[in-house]
Amino acid sequence: NAGVMQNPRHLVRRRGQEARLRCSPMKGHSHVYWYRQLPEEGLKFMVYLQKENIIDESGMPKERFSAEFPKEGPSILRIQQVVRGDSAAYFCASSPTGLEGEKLFFGSGTQLSVL
Amino acid sequence: AQTVTQSQPEMSVQEAETVTLSCTYDTSESNYYLFWYKQPPSRQMILVIRQEAYKQQNATENRFSVNFQKAAKSFSLKISDSQLGDTAMYFCAFMKEGGSNYKLTFGKGTLLTVNP
């Protein structure tokens, strides 16, 4: 049973370009969460999605950031017109039911570097 | 809002020895969950141990155990018989019960190095 798969592992973009980060949850999991880790910081919640629905995006910056989890295919975190401050590791996690206190299973993250 | 504080940015221990990592948190909630996650150089976040606040008994997973002091809002992690593979960043995390229960609040982490 493969774990949470994220790609690419490393992504380099120039300022103003778009970044697309992909996340395939564990088999049987329909709840996906995105977190961001800035240098020397803990992870911070960004958004929670179920299939075709955004449940909570309270941690997402209001502009340039969007997320989706389509019926088919991976979840996508999209950052438009990237700036240097977007450089961070972006982690995806998944869980089977979204129930309270449930364990989240994390991927290995995508390291985004903005030049 | 909840905060999680890990006061030890770095620690080291000799192989086979025991080490304790500190974590304190601040919350007005009475029911919640606490976690320790391990992040090795591969960067993957791995759940080490989980504690429900309503349980008085400290959680244990093989060589890993916690000392949960609810009144003091303290949640330390003890690693016994340290192994080279335990070298990693360790993050303490808080999740409140009910409502936005999927939002983990993380501390800044402690880098643990196990020396041969």
CSV table of C-alpha atoms in Angstrom, one decimal:
chain,number,residue,atom,x,y,z
A,1,ASN,CA,0.0,0.0,0.0
A,2,ALA,CA,1.8,3.1,-1.3
A,3,GLY,CA,1.9,6.1,1.0
A,4,VAL,CA,1.0,9.6,0.2
A,5,MET,CA,2.8,10.5,-3.0
A,6,GLN,CA,3.9,14.0,-3.8
A,7,ASN,CA,5.6,15.3,-7.0
A,8,PRO,CA,7.8,16.9,-7.9
A,9,ARG,CA,10.1,16.5,-5.0
A,10,HIS,CA,11.9,19.7,-5.9
A,11,LEU,CA,10.5,22.5,-8.0
A,12,VAL,CA,12.4,25.6,-9.1
A,13,ARG,CA,10.6,28.6,-10.5
A,14,ARG,CA,11.4,32.1,-11.4
A,15,ARG,CA,9.5,35.0,-9.9
A,16,GLY,CA,6.2,35.5,-11.7
A,17,GLN,CA,5.9,31.9,-12.9
A,18,GLU,CA,3.3,29.4,-11.8
A,19,ALA,CA,3.9,26.4,-9.6
A,20,ARG,CA,1.8,23.3,-9.5
A,21,LEU,CA,2.3,20.8,-6.8
A,22,ARG,CA,0.6,17.3,-6.9
A,23,CYS,CA,-0.5,15.0,-4.2
A,24,SER,CA,-1.9,11.5,-4.5
A,25,PRO,CA,-3.4,10.4,-1.2
A,26,MET,CA,-3.1,6.9,0.2
A,27,LYS,CA,-5.3,4.3,-1.3
A,28,GLY,CA,-8.8,4.5,0.3
A,29,HIS,CA,-8.2,8.0,1.6
A,30,SER,CA,-10.6,10.7,0.5
A,31,HIS,CA,-9.5,13.6,2.7
A,32,VAL,CA,-6.5,15.7,1.8
A,33,TYR,CA,-4.7,18.4,3.7
A,34,TRP,CA,-2.0,20.8,2.6
A,35,TYR,CA,0.6,22.3,5.0
A,36,ARG,CA,3.5,24.6,4.4
A,37,GLN,CA,6.8,24.6,6.2
A,38,LEU,CA,8.9,27.8,6.1
A,39,PRO,CA,12.6,27.5,6.9
A,40,GLU,CA,13.2,26.7,10.6
A,41,GLU,CA,9.5,26.6,11.3
A,42,GLY,CA,6.9,23.9,12.0
A,43,LEU,CA,4.3,23.0,9.5
A,44,LYS,CA,1.3,25.4,9.1
A,45,PHE,CA,-2.2,24.3,7.9
A,46,MET,CA,-3.3,25.7,4.5
A,47,VAL,CA,-6.3,23.9,3.2
A,48,TYR,CA,-8.5,20.8,3.7
A,49,LEU,CA,-10.2,19.2,0.8
A,50,GLN,CA,-12.5,16.2,0.1
A,51,LYS,CA,-13.2,15.0,-3.4
A,52,GLU,CA,-14.5,17.9,-5.5
A,53,ASN,CA,-15.0,20.1,-2.4
A,54,ILE,CA,-12.9,22.6,-0.4
A,55,ILE,CA,-13.9,22.2,3.2
A,56,ASP,CA,-11.6,24.7,4.9
A,57,GLU,CA,-9.1,27.1,3.2
A,58,SER,CA,-8.7,29.4,6.1
A,59,GLY,CA,-4.9,28.9,6.1
A,60,MET,CA,-4.5,29.8,2.4
A,61,PRO,CA,-3.2,33.2,1.3
A,62,LYS,CA,-6.1,35.1,-0.2
A,63,GLU,CA,-4.3,35.8,-3.5
A,64,ARG,CA,-2.4,33.6,-5.9
A,65,PHE,CA,-3.0,30.3,-4.1
A,66,SER,CA,-5.6,27.8,-5.0
A,67,ALA,CA,-6.2,24.1,-4.4
A,68,GLU,CA,-8.4,21.4,-5.9
A,69,PHE,CA,-9.1,17.7,-5.5
A,70,PRO,CA,-11.0,16.5,-8.5
A,71,LYS,CA,-13.1,13.4,-8.7
A,72,GLU,CA,-10.3,11.7,-10.7
A,73,GLY,CA,-6.7,12.3,-10.2
A,74,PRO,CA,-4.4,13.9,-7.6
A,75,SER,CA,-5.0,17.0,-5.5
A,76,ILE,CA,-3.3,20.1,-6.9
A,77,LEU,CA,-1.9,23.1,-5.1
A,78,ARG,CA,-1.4,25.9,-7.5
A,79,ILE,CA,0.6,29.1,-6.9
A,80,GLN,CA,0.4,31.8,-9.5
A,81,GLN,CA,3.0,34.5,-10.0
A,82,VAL,CA,5.3,33.1,-7.4
A,83,VAL,CA,7.4,35.4,-5.2
A,84,ARG,CA,10.6,34.6,-3.2
A,85,GLY,CA,8.5,34.4,0.0
A,86,ASP,CA,6.7,31.4,-1.4
A,87,SER,CA,9.9,29.4,-1.1
A,88,ALA,CA,9.1,26.6,1.3
A,89,ALA,CA,8.4,22.9,1.6
A,90,TYR,CA,4.8,22.0,0.9
A,91,PHE,CA,3.4,18.9,2.5
A,92,CYS,CA,0.3,17.0,1.7
A,93,ALA,CA,-1.4,14.6,4.2
A,94,SER,CA,-4.4,12.3,3.8
A,95,SER,CA,-6.8,10.5,6.1
A,96,PRO,CA,-9.5,7.9,5.4
A,97,THR,CA,-12.5,9.5,7.1
A,98,GLY,CA,-11.7,12.9,8.4
A,99,LEU,CA,-12.9,12.0,11.8
A,100,GLU,CA,-11.8,13.8,14.9
A,101,GLY,CA,-8.4,13.1,16.2
A,102,GLU,CA,-7.6,10.8,13.2
A,103,LYS,CA,-4.1,10.2,12.3
A,104,LEU,CA,-2.8,12.1,9.3
A,105,PHE,CA,-0.4,10.4,6.9
A,106,PHE,CA,2.1,12.8,5.3
A,107,GLY,CA,4.0,12.7,2.1
A,108,SER,CA,7.6,13.7,1.7
A,109,GLY,CA,6.8,17.2,0.5
A,110,THR,CA,7.7,19.4,-2.4
A,111,GLN,CA,10.5,21.8,-1.9
A,112,LEU,CA,9.7,25.0,-3.9
A,113,SER,CA,12.5,27.3,-4.6
A,114,VAL,CA,11.8,30.7,-6.2
A,115,LEU,CA,14.7,32.4,-7.9
B,1,ALA,CA,-5.4,30.3,19.5
B,2,GLN,CA,-3.1,27.4,20.5
B,3,THR,CA,0.7,27.7,20.6
B,4,VAL,CA,3.3,24.9,20.9
B,5,THR,CA,6.7,25.6,22.2
B,6,GLN,CA,9.8,23.4,21.8
B,7,SER,CA,12.5,25.1,23.8
B,8,GLN,CA,15.4,22.9,22.6
B,9,PRO,CA,16.4,23.7,19.0
B,10,GLU,CA,19.1,21.0,19.0
B,11,MET,CA,20.0,18.0,21.1
B,12,SER,CA,22.4,15.1,20.9
B,13,VAL,CA,22.6,11.7,22.5
B,14,GLN,CA,24.9,8.7,22.4
B,15,GLU,CA,23.7,5.6,20.8
B,16,ALA,CA,21.9,3.3,23.3
B,17,GLU,CA,21.3,6.2,25.7
B,18,THR,CA,18.0,7.8,26.7
B,19,VAL,CA,17.0,11.3,25.7
B,20,THR,CA,14.0,13.5,26.5
B,21,LEU,CA,12.6,16.2,24.2
B,22,SER,CA,10.5,18.9,25.8
B,23,CYS,CA,7.3,20.4,24.6
B,24,THR,CA,4.8,22.8,26.2
B,25,TYR,CA,1.6,24.2,24.8
B,26,ASP,CA,-0.9,26.8,25.6
B,27,THR,CA,-4.6,26.3,25.1
B,28,SER,CA,-7.9,27.1,26.7
B,29,GLU,CA,-9.4,23.8,25.4
B,30,SER,CA,-10.1,21.0,27.8
B,31,ASN,CA,-10.2,18.2,25.3
B,32,TYR,CA,-7.5,17.8,22.6
B,33,TYR,CA,-4.9,15.5,21.1
B,34,LEU,CA,-1.1,15.8,21.2
B,35,PHE,CA,1.3,14.3,18.7
B,36,TRP,CA,5.0,13.8,18.2
B,37,TYR,CA,6.2,13.6,14.6
B,38,LYS,CA,9.6,12.7,13.3
B,39,GLN,CA,11.1,14.2,10.2
B,40,PRO,CA,14.3,12.5,9.0
B,41,PRO,CA,16.5,13.8,6.2
B,42,SER,CA,14.1,12.2,3.7
B,43,ARG,CA,11.7,15.0,4.9
B,44,GLN,CA,8.7,12.7,5.3
B,45,MET,CA,6.7,13.4,8.4
B,46,ILE,CA,6.3,10.2,10.4
B,47,LEU,CA,3.9,9.9,13.3
B,48,VAL,CA,5.8,8.7,16.4
B,49,ILE,CA,3.1,8.8,19.1
B,50,ARG,CA,-0.3,10.2,19.9
B,51,GLN,CA,-2.0,11.1,23.2
B,52,GLU,CA,-5.6,11.9,23.9
B,53,ALA,CA,-5.8,14.6,26.6
B,54,TYR,CA,-8.7,12.8,28.4
B,55,LYS,CA,-6.5,9.8,29.0
B,56,GLN,CA,-4.3,10.0,32.1
B,57,GLN,CA,-2.2,7.1,31.1
B,58,ASN,CA,0.9,8.1,29.1
B,59,ALA,CA,1.1,6.7,25.6
B,60,THR,CA,3.9,4.3,24.7
B,61,GLU,CA,5.1,3.0,21.3
B,62,ASN,CA,8.0,0.6,21.7
B,63,ARG,CA,11.1,2.7,22.6
B,64,PHE,CA,9.1,5.9,22.6
B,65,SER,CA,7.0,7.2,25.5
B,66,VAL,CA,5.6,10.4,26.6
B,67,ASN,CA,5.2,12.2,29.9
B,68,PHE,CA,1.9,14.1,29.6
B,69,GLN,CA,1.3,16.6,32.4
B,70,LYS,CA,-2.1,18.2,31.6
B,71,ALA,CA,-2.1,20.7,34.4
B,72,ALA,CA,1.4,21.9,33.5
B,73,LYS,CA,0.5,21.7,29.8
B,74,SER,CA,3.6,19.7,29.2
B,75,PHE,CA,4.1,16.8,26.7
B,76,SER,CA,7.7,15.5,26.6
B,77,LEU,CA,9.0,12.6,24.5
B,78,LYS,CA,11.4,10.0,25.9
B,79,ILE,CA,13.4,7.9,23.5
B,80,SER,CA,15.0,4.9,25.1
B,81,ASP,CA,17.9,2.9,23.7
B,82,SER,CA,18.6,5.6,21.0
B,83,GLN,CA,19.5,4.3,17.6
B,84,LEU,CA,21.3,6.0,14.7
B,85,GLY,CA,18.1,6.0,12.7
B,86,ASP,CA,16.4,8.2,15.3
B,87,THR,CA,18.5,11.1,14.0
B,88,ALA,CA,15.8,13.6,12.8
B,89,MET,CA,13.8,16.7,13.5
B,90,TYR,CA,11.1,16.1,16.0
B,91,PHE,CA,7.9,18.1,16.0
B,92,CYS,CA,5.4,18.4,18.8
B,93,ALA,CA,1.9,19.1,17.6
B,94,PHE,CA,-1.6,20.0,19.0
B,95,MET,CA,-5.0,19.3,17.6
B,96,LYS,CA,-8.1,20.5,19.4
B,97,GLU,CA,-11.2,18.3,19.7
B,98,GLY,CA,-14.2,19.1,17.7
B,99,GLY,CA,-14.6,21.9,15.1
B,100,SER,CA,-11.5,22.2,13.0
B,101,ASN,CA,-10.0,19.0,14.3
B,102,TYR,CA,-7.8,18.5,11.3
B,103,LYS,CA,-5.7,21.6,12.0
B,104,LEU,CA,-2.5,20.6,13.6
B,105,THR,CA,-0.5,23.3,15.3
B,106,PHE,CA,3.2,22.5,15.3
B,107,GLY,CA,6.1,23.6,17.3
B,108,LYS,CA,9.3,24.7,15.6
B,109,GLY,CA,11.0,21.4,16.2
B,110,THR,CA,14.1,19.9,17.9
B,111,LEU,CA,16.9,18.5,15.9
B,112,LEU,CA,18.1,15.3,17.5
B,113,THR,CA,21.4,13.8,16.6
B,114,VAL,CA,22.3,10.3,17.7
B,115,ASN,CA,26.1,9.8,17.9
B,116,PRO,CA,27.7,6.4,17.4
